[in-house]
PDB file of C-alpha atoms and ligand atoms in Angstrom:
ATOM      1  CA  UNK A   3     159.268  49.184  49.162  1.00  0.00           C
ATOM      2  CA  UNK A   4     157.823  51.561  51.716  1.00  0.00           C
ATOM      3  CA  UNK A   5     159.051  51.497  55.272  1.00  0.00           C
ATOM      4  CA  UNK A   6     156.602  52.348  57.985  1.00  0.00           C
ATOM      5  CA  UNK A   7     157.861  55.008  60.368  1.00  0.00           C
ATOM      6  CA  UNK A   8     157.955  53.611  63.895  1.00  0.00           C
ATOM      7  CA  UNK A   9     157.235  55.679  67.035  1.00  0.00           C
ATOM      8  CA  UNK A  10     160.856  55.193  68.134  1.00  0.00           C
ATOM      9  CA  UNK A  11     162.043  56.682  64.826  1.00  0.00           C
ATOM     10  CA  UNK A  12     159.764  59.693  65.232  1.00  0.00           C
ATOM     11  CA  UNK A  13     161.073  60.237  68.756  1.00  0.00           C
ATOM     12  CA  UNK A  14     164.686  59.934  67.582  1.00  0.00           C
ATOM     13  CA  UNK A  15     163.989  62.481  64.844  1.00  0.00           C
ATOM     14  CA  UNK A  16     162.522  64.981  67.342  1.00  0.00           C
ATOM     15  CA  UNK A  17     165.521  64.533  69.660  1.00  0.00           C
ATOM     16  CA  UNK A  18     167.916  64.975  66.744  1.00  0.00           C
ATOM     17  CA  UNK A  19     166.087  68.147  65.666  1.00  0.00           C
ATOM     18  CA  UNK A  20     166.227  69.399  69.261  1.00  0.00           C
ATOM     19  CA  UNK A  21     170.003  68.896  69.465  1.00  0.00           C
ATOM     20  CA  UNK A  22     170.514  70.649  66.113  1.00  0.00           C
ATOM     21  CA  UNK A  23     168.126  73.434  67.227  1.00  0.00           C
ATOM     22  CA  UNK A  24     170.296  74.078  70.297  1.00  0.00           C
ATOM     23  CA  UNK A  25     173.404  74.358  68.099  1.00  0.00           C
ATOM     24  CA  UNK A  26     171.731  76.594  65.482  1.00  0.00           C
ATOM     25  CA  UNK A  27     170.224  78.978  68.039  1.00  0.00           C
ATOM     26  CA  UNK A  28     173.585  79.260  69.830  1.00  0.00           C
ATOM     27  CA  UNK A  29     175.363  79.991  66.538  1.00  0.00           C
ATOM     28  CA  UNK A  30     172.794  82.652  65.605  1.00  0.00           C
ATOM     29  CA  UNK A  31     173.137  84.345  69.006  1.00  0.00           C
ATOM     30  CA  UNK A  32     169.501  83.698  69.936  1.00  0.00           C
ATOM     31  CA  UNK A  33     170.779  81.571  72.809  1.00  0.00           C
ATOM     32  CA  UNK A  34     174.092  82.228  74.542  1.00  0.00           C
ATOM     33  CA  UNK A  35     175.291  80.362  77.608  1.00  0.00           C
ATOM     34  CA  UNK A  36     171.682  80.582  78.791  1.00  0.00           C
ATOM     35  CA  UNK A  37     168.271  80.080  77.267  1.00  0.00           C
ATOM     36  CA  UNK A  38     166.759  76.805  76.115  1.00  0.00           C
ATOM     37  CA  UNK A  39     164.602  75.016  73.565  1.00  0.00           C
ATOM     38  CA  UNK A  40     162.096  72.212  74.156  1.00  0.00           C
ATOM     39  CA  UNK A  41     159.973  69.812  72.092  1.00  0.00           C
ATOM     40  CA  UNK A  42     156.746  68.032  72.969  1.00  0.00           C
ATOM     41  CA  UNK A  43     157.255  64.236  73.154  1.00  0.00           C
ATOM     42  CA  UNK A  44     155.617  62.749  70.057  1.00  0.00           C
ATOM     43  CA  UNK A  45     154.675  59.531  71.876  1.00  0.00           C
ATOM     44  CA  UNK A  46     153.481  61.166  75.085  1.00  0.00           C
ATOM     45  CA  UNK A  47     152.110  64.632  74.266  1.00  0.00           C
ATOM     46  CA  UNK A  48     151.834  65.699  77.928  1.00  0.00           C
ATOM     47  CA  UNK A  49     155.598  65.363  78.301  1.00  0.00           C
ATOM     48  CA  UNK A  50     158.436  67.302  76.733  1.00  0.00           C
ATOM     49  CA  UNK A  51     162.123  66.907  75.930  1.00  0.00           C
ATOM     50  CA  UNK A  52     164.754  69.465  76.895  1.00  0.00           C
ATOM     51  CA  UNK A  53     168.491  69.380  77.600  1.00  0.00           C
ATOM     52  CA  UNK A  54     169.902  69.117  81.098  1.00  0.00           C
ATOM     53  CA  UNK A  55     171.274  72.433  82.405  1.00  0.00           C
ATOM     54  CA  UNK A  56     174.017  73.018  79.865  1.00  0.00           C
ATOM     55  CA  UNK A  57     175.117  75.744  77.425  1.00  0.00           C
ATOM     56  CA  UNK A  58     173.050  75.167  74.245  1.00  0.00           C
ATOM     57  CA  UNK A  59     176.155  75.094  72.013  1.00  0.00           C
ATOM     58  CA  UNK A  60     177.321  71.948  73.820  1.00  0.00           C
ATOM     59  CA  UNK A  61     174.075  69.922  73.813  1.00  0.00           C
ATOM     60  CA  UNK A  62     174.153  66.344  72.432  1.00  0.00           C
ATOM     61  CA  UNK A  63     171.418  63.670  72.303  1.00  0.00           C
ATOM     62  CA  UNK A  64     172.771  62.181  75.556  1.00  0.00           C
ATOM     63  CA  UNK A  65     171.932  65.453  77.353  1.00  0.00           C
ATOM     64  CA  UNK A  66     168.224  65.411  76.467  1.00  0.00           C
ATOM     65  CA  UNK A  67     165.914  64.723  79.427  1.00  0.00           C
ATOM     66  CA  UNK A  68     162.178  63.990  79.533  1.00  0.00           C
ATOM     67  CA  UNK A  69     159.912  66.155  81.714  1.00  0.00           C
ATOM     68  CA  UNK A  70     156.307  65.531  82.758  1.00  0.00           C
ATOM     69  CA  UNK A  71     153.362  67.929  82.469  1.00  0.00           C
ATOM     70  CA  UNK A  72     154.422  69.669  85.713  1.00  0.00           C
ATOM     71  CA  UNK A  73     157.927  70.226  84.316  1.00  0.00           C
ATOM     72  CA  UNK A  74     159.378  67.630  86.678  1.00  0.00           C
ATOM     73  CA  UNK A  75     161.969  65.117  85.405  1.00  0.00           C
ATOM     74  CA  UNK A  76     160.838  61.573  84.546  1.00  0.00           C
ATOM     75  CA  UNK A  77     164.251  60.134  85.427  1.00  0.00           C
ATOM     76  CA  UNK A  78     166.604  62.809  86.772  1.00  0.00           C
ATOM     77  CA  UNK A  79     169.637  60.603  87.476  1.00  0.00           C
ATOM     78  CA  UNK A  80     171.312  63.446  89.367  1.00  0.00           C
ATOM     79  CA  UNK A  81     171.376  65.744  86.359  1.00  0.00           C
ATOM     80  CA  UNK A  82     171.039  69.503  86.871  1.00  0.00           C
ATOM     81  CA  UNK A  83     168.017  71.081  85.215  1.00  0.00           C
ATOM     82  CA  UNK A  84     167.141  74.512  83.840  1.00  0.00           C
ATOM     83  CA  UNK A  85     165.440  76.500  86.604  1.00  0.00           C
ATOM     84  CA  UNK A  86     163.076  78.109  84.079  1.00  0.00           C
ATOM     85  CA  UNK A  87     161.752  74.836  82.607  1.00  0.00           C
ATOM     86  CA  UNK A  88     158.229  75.880  83.741  1.00  0.00           C
ATOM     87  CA  UNK A  89     158.134  78.290  80.780  1.00  0.00           C
ATOM     88  CA  UNK A  90     158.075  75.273  78.485  1.00  0.00           C
ATOM     89  CA  UNK A  91     155.798  73.034  80.541  1.00  0.00           C
ATOM     90  CA  UNK A  92     153.123  75.678  81.001  1.00  0.00           C
ATOM     91  CA  UNK A  93     153.113  76.962  77.397  1.00  0.00           C
ATOM     92  CA  UNK A  94     152.853  73.352  76.160  1.00  0.00           C
ATOM     93  CA  UNK A  95     150.024  72.709  78.644  1.00  0.00           C
ATOM     94  CA  UNK A  96     148.081  75.838  77.592  1.00  0.00           C
ATOM     95  CA  UNK A  97     148.622  75.449  73.841  1.00  0.00           C
ATOM     96  CA  UNK A  98     147.920  71.986  72.373  1.00  0.00           C
ATOM     97  CA  UNK A  99     148.888  73.358  68.931  1.00  0.00           C
ATOM     98  CA  UNK A 100     152.426  74.141  70.137  1.00  0.00           C
ATOM     99  CA  UNK A 101     155.057  71.418  69.678  1.00  0.00           C
ATOM    100  CA  UNK A 102     158.198  73.403  70.521  1.00  0.00           C
ATOM    101  CA  UNK A 103     159.230  76.409  72.620  1.00  0.00           C
ATOM    102  CA  UNK A 104     162.350  78.618  72.671  1.00  0.00           C
ATOM    103  CA  UNK A 105     163.265  80.835  75.618  1.00  0.00           C
ATOM    104  CA  UNK A 106     165.939  83.445  74.834  1.00  0.00           C
ATOM    105  CA  UNK A 107     167.628  86.440  76.454  1.00  0.00           C
ATOM    106  CA  UNK A 108     168.412  88.030  73.040  1.00  0.00           C
ATOM    107  CA  UNK A 109     169.796  91.543  73.515  1.00  0.00           C
ATOM    108  CA  UNK A 110     168.290  92.523  70.130  1.00  0.00           C
ATOM    109  CA  UNK A 111     164.791  91.855  71.439  1.00  0.00           C
ATOM    110  CA  UNK A 112     165.252  93.179  74.993  1.00  0.00           C
ATOM    111  CA  UNK A 113     164.797  96.910  74.177  1.00  0.00           C
ATOM    112  CA  UNK A 114     161.199  96.173  73.138  1.00  0.00           C
ATOM    113  CA  UNK A 115     160.519  94.538  76.510  1.00  0.00           C
ATOM    114  CA  UNK A 116     161.458  97.650  78.504  1.00  0.00           C
ATOM    115  CA  UNK A 117     160.020 100.519  76.428  1.00  0.00           C
ATOM    116  CA  UNK A 118     156.683 101.367  74.832  1.00  0.00           C
ATOM    117  CA  UNK A 119     158.159 100.769  71.343  1.00  0.00           C
ATOM    118  CA  UNK A 120     156.014  97.930  69.944  1.00  0.00           C
ATOM    119  CA  UNK A 121     157.585  94.798  68.474  1.00  0.00           C
ATOM    120  CA  UNK A 122     155.480  94.109  65.351  1.00  0.00           C
ATOM    121  CA  UNK A 123     156.013  92.545  61.940  1.00  0.00           C
ATOM    122  CA  UNK A 124     158.244  94.895  59.935  1.00  0.00           C
ATOM    123  CA  UNK A 125     159.946  92.464  57.528  1.00  0.00           C
ATOM    124  CA  UNK A 126     158.084  89.801  55.562  1.00  0.00           C
ATOM    125  CA  UNK A 127     160.084  86.901  57.030  1.00  0.00           C
ATOM    126  CA  UNK A 128     158.660  87.867  60.427  1.00  0.00           C
ATOM    127  CA  UNK A 129     155.015  88.208  59.367  1.00  0.00           C
ATOM    128  CA  UNK A 130     154.136  85.753  62.164  1.00  0.00           C
ATOM    129  CA  UNK A 131     154.724  88.594  64.650  1.00  0.00           C
ATOM    130  CA  UNK A 132     151.448  90.099  63.435  1.00  0.00           C
ATOM    131  CA  UNK A 133     150.264  93.699  63.329  1.00  0.00           C
ATOM    132  CA  UNK A 134     149.501  93.990  67.041  1.00  0.00           C
ATOM    133  CA  UNK A 135     152.391  94.702  69.457  1.00  0.00           C
ATOM    134  CA  UNK A 136     153.900  91.554  70.964  1.00  0.00           C
ATOM    135  CA  UNK A 137     152.577  91.095  74.510  1.00  0.00           C
ATOM    136  CA  UNK A 138     154.975  91.868  77.367  1.00  0.00           C
ATOM    137  CA  UNK A 139     155.043  89.678  80.471  1.00  0.00           C
ATOM    138  CA  UNK A 140     155.979  91.459  83.696  1.00  0.00           C
ATOM    139  CA  UNK A 141     156.839  89.331  86.736  1.00  0.00           C
ATOM    140  CA  UNK A 142     156.132  92.336  89.002  1.00  0.00           C
ATOM    141  CA  UNK A 143     152.413  92.124  88.305  1.00  0.00           C
ATOM    142  CA  UNK A 144     151.953  88.463  87.284  1.00  0.00           C
ATOM    143  CA  UNK A 145     150.929  85.805  89.825  1.00  0.00           C
ATOM    144  CA  UNK A 146     153.777  83.520  90.921  1.00  0.00           C
ATOM    145  CA  UNK A 147     156.425  86.195  90.324  1.00  0.00           C
ATOM    146  CA  UNK A 148     158.994  86.515  93.095  1.00  0.00           C
ATOM    147  CA  UNK A 149     161.026  89.588  92.064  1.00  0.00           C
ATOM    148  CA  UNK A 150     163.753  87.463  90.504  1.00  0.00           C
ATOM    149  CA  UNK A 151     162.350  88.468  87.049  1.00  0.00           C
ATOM    150  CA  UNK A 152     162.541  84.755  86.182  1.00  0.00           C
ATOM    151  CA  UNK A 153     159.876  82.078  85.730  1.00  0.00           C
ATOM    152  CA  UNK A 154     160.712  79.626  88.497  1.00  0.00           C
ATOM    153  CA  UNK A 155     157.421  77.822  89.175  1.00  0.00           C
ATOM    154  CA  UNK A 156     154.290  76.518  87.450  1.00  0.00           C
ATOM    155  CA  UNK A 157     152.152  79.463  88.560  1.00  0.00           C
ATOM    156  CA  UNK A 158     154.521  81.963  86.984  1.00  0.00           C
ATOM    157  CA  UNK A 159     154.803  79.785  83.857  1.00  0.00           C
ATOM    158  CA  UNK A 160     151.004  79.641  83.574  1.00  0.00           C
ATOM    159  CA  UNK A 161     150.820  83.439  83.850  1.00  0.00           C
ATOM    160  CA  UNK A 162     153.398  83.721  81.068  1.00  0.00           C
ATOM    161  CA  UNK A 163     151.401  81.291  78.891  1.00  0.00           C
ATOM    162  CA  UNK A 164     148.300  83.397  79.531  1.00  0.00           C
ATOM    163  CA  UNK A 165     150.128  86.548  78.416  1.00  0.00           C
ATOM    164  CA  UNK A 166     151.291  84.718  75.268  1.00  0.00           C
ATOM    165  CA  UNK A 167     147.650  83.829  74.498  1.00  0.00           C
ATOM    166  CA  UNK A 168     147.348  82.576  70.928  1.00  0.00           C
ATOM    167  CA  UNK A 169     150.411  84.541  69.726  1.00  0.00           C
ATOM    168  CA  UNK A 170     153.801  83.149  68.661  1.00  0.00           C
ATOM    169  CA  UNK A 171     156.024  85.441  70.714  1.00  0.00           C
ATOM    170  CA  UNK A 172     155.792  86.907  74.215  1.00  0.00           C
ATOM    171  CA  UNK A 173     158.367  89.418  75.462  1.00  0.00           C
ATOM    172  CA  UNK A 174     159.503  89.218  79.071  1.00  0.00           C
ATOM    173  CA  UNK A 175     160.289  92.565  80.683  1.00  0.00           C
ATOM    174  CA  UNK A 176     164.040  93.091  81.150  1.00  0.00           C
ATOM    175  CA  UNK A 177     164.591  89.371  80.620  1.00  0.00           C
ATOM    176  CA  UNK A 178     163.975  88.172  77.059  1.00  0.00           C
ATOM    177  CA  UNK A 179     161.311  86.360  75.093  1.00  0.00           C
ATOM    178  CA  UNK A 180     159.581  83.029  74.620  1.00  0.00           C
ATOM    179  CA  UNK A 181     158.569  81.724  71.208  1.00  0.00           C
ATOM    180  CA  UNK A 182     156.033  78.955  70.533  1.00  0.00           C
ATOM    181  CA  UNK A 183     155.455  77.048  67.287  1.00  0.00           C
ATOM    182  CA  UNK A 184     154.100  73.880  65.708  1.00  0.00           C
ATOM    183  CA  UNK A 185     157.523  72.195  65.287  1.00  0.00           C
ATOM    184  CA  UNK A 186     161.139  72.432  66.406  1.00  0.00           C
ATOM    185  CA  UNK A 187     162.176  73.570  62.926  1.00  0.00           C
ATOM    186  CA  UNK A 188     159.524  76.264  62.850  1.00  0.00           C
ATOM    187  CA  UNK A 189     160.303  77.581  66.334  1.00  0.00           C
ATOM    188  CA  UNK A 190     163.966  77.905  65.342  1.00  0.00           C
ATOM    189  CA  UNK A 191     162.966  79.888  62.253  1.00  0.00           C
ATOM    190  CA  UNK A 192     160.645  82.129  64.281  1.00  0.00           C
ATOM    191  CA  UNK A 193     163.152  82.775  67.067  1.00  0.00           C
ATOM    192  CA  UNK A 194     165.844  83.732  64.525  1.00  0.00           C
ATOM    193  CA  UNK A 195     163.521  86.020  62.564  1.00  0.00           C
ATOM    194  CA  UNK A 196     162.050  87.637  65.673  1.00  0.00           C
ATOM    195  CA  UNK A 197     165.597  88.631  66.532  1.00  0.00           C
ATOM    196  CA  UNK A 198     166.263  89.917  62.986  1.00  0.00           C
ATOM    197  CA  UNK A 199     162.945  91.842  62.907  1.00  0.00           C
ATOM    198  CA  UNK A 200     163.891  93.464  66.231  1.00  0.00           C
ATOM    199  CA  UNK A 201     167.324  94.387  64.917  1.00  0.00           C
ATOM    200  CA  UNK A 202     165.933  95.952  61.715  1.00  0.00           C
ATOM    201  CA  UNK A 203     163.207  97.741  63.671  1.00  0.00           C
ATOM    202  CA  UNK A 204     165.743  99.230  66.063  1.00  0.00           C
ATOM    203  CA  UNK A 205     167.777 100.564  63.102  1.00  0.00           C
ATOM    204  CA  UNK A 206     164.611 101.857  61.407  1.00  0.00           C
ATOM    205  CA  UNK A 207     163.586 103.738  64.570  1.00  0.00           C
ATOM    206  CA  UNK A 208     166.891 105.645  64.397  1.00  0.00           C
ATOM    207  CA  UNK A 209     166.109 106.801  60.848  1.00  0.00           C
ATOM    208  CA  UNK A 210     162.441 107.651  60.997  1.00  0.00           C
ATOM    209  CA  UNK A 211     158.979 106.197  61.470  1.00  0.00           C
ATOM    210  CA  UNK A 212     158.828 102.463  60.643  1.00  0.00           C
ATOM    211  CA  UNK A 213     156.372 101.446  57.925  1.00  0.00           C
ATOM    212  CA  UNK A 214     155.084  98.177  59.414  1.00  0.00           C
ATOM    213  CA  UNK A 215     153.461  95.296  57.504  1.00  0.00           C
ATOM    214  CA  UNK A 216     149.693  95.675  57.399  1.00  0.00           C
ATOM    215  CA  UNK A 217     147.117  93.006  58.154  1.00  0.00           C
ATOM    216  CA  UNK A 218     146.461  92.217  54.445  1.00  0.00           C
ATOM    217  CA  UNK A 219     150.180  91.613  53.865  1.00  0.00           C
ATOM    218  CA  UNK A 220     150.446  89.514  56.994  1.00  0.00           C
ATOM    219  CA  UNK A 221     147.433  87.424  55.971  1.00  0.00           C
ATOM    220  CA  UNK A 222     149.058  86.664  52.596  1.00  0.00           C
ATOM    221  CA  UNK A 223     152.460  85.664  53.972  1.00  0.00           C
ATOM    222  CA  UNK A 224     153.355  82.015  54.353  1.00  0.00           C
ATOM    223  CA  UNK A 225     155.878  80.761  56.788  1.00  0.00           C
ATOM    224  CA  UNK A 226     158.917  79.883  54.708  1.00  0.00           C
ATOM    225  CA  UNK A 227     160.017  76.325  55.319  1.00  0.00           C
ATOM    226  CA  UNK A 228     163.576  76.928  54.182  1.00  0.00           C
ATOM    227  CA  UNK A 229     166.584  77.778  56.268  1.00  0.00           C
ATOM    228  CA  UNK A 230     166.703  74.678  58.463  1.00  0.00           C
ATOM    229  CA  UNK A 231     168.720  72.467  56.083  1.00  0.00           C
ATOM    230  CA  UNK A 232     171.392  75.133  55.557  1.00  0.00           C
ATOM    231  CA  UNK A 233     171.547  76.068  59.241  1.00  0.00           C
ATOM    232  CA  UNK A 234     171.692  72.391  60.252  1.00  0.00           C
ATOM    233  CA  UNK A 235     174.503  71.702  57.756  1.00  0.00           C
ATOM    234  CA  UNK A 236     176.549  74.545  59.239  1.00  0.00           C
ATOM    235  CA  UNK A 237     176.330  73.182  62.781  1.00  0.00           C
ATOM    236  CA  UNK A 238     176.832  69.541  61.740  1.00  0.00           C
ATOM    237  CA  UNK A 239     180.064  70.418  59.881  1.00  0.00           C
ATOM    238  CA  UNK A 240     182.029  70.673  63.106  1.00  0.00           C
ATOM    239  CA  UNK A 241     180.791  67.401  64.605  1.00  0.00           C
TER     240      UNK A 241
HETATM  241 ZN1   ZN B 303     165.382  83.347  81.161  1.00  0.00          ZN
END
């Protein structure tokens, strides 16, 4: 007997993935007390789900809120919200192909946001970074910036989405990065491997000149779909 998947089931699955994503990214050090991950609502693609303002390691399904296309809450009920939620709303608005976004302050990635050292694909698991340097968003020159170095309104979020363009990762000067992908599971994978690529690249730069992946190698790489089950099992163990 086949059971038809109902919209409510699909939504519950996305929310469950989002909760697990928060836990995994906290465990991997991509998110610490700050940073966040969002998912486009499967039943209302202009809206997105994201936790209330809370450390990612502590997020449960009850903490997930729904936001509209302007990053405003559908039903706030007095809950505090992440000030930088416009990052998610504006990337999701600009990129219909994107279903999930991570915003991180990873210290492994930060050096590449404040120097001219390019963040490019060096290891095959991070082929999605491509052979062009990751773009760097600078609030000093972008519209909507207010010298807080944060993305606190739709205008600033839209400028960030523009800098991201059709790439997967945009660095944010002296602040962190945002990662965009076609699913929650994929954005978790990409955020983790962007951090690992940055870490390996930083070590490589100490030893000599990095031998980056070339465009032919990048074109032949697939995005591995493994990792999630093992990472999810690790964070579910303690529940
Ligand atoms: Zn931030």
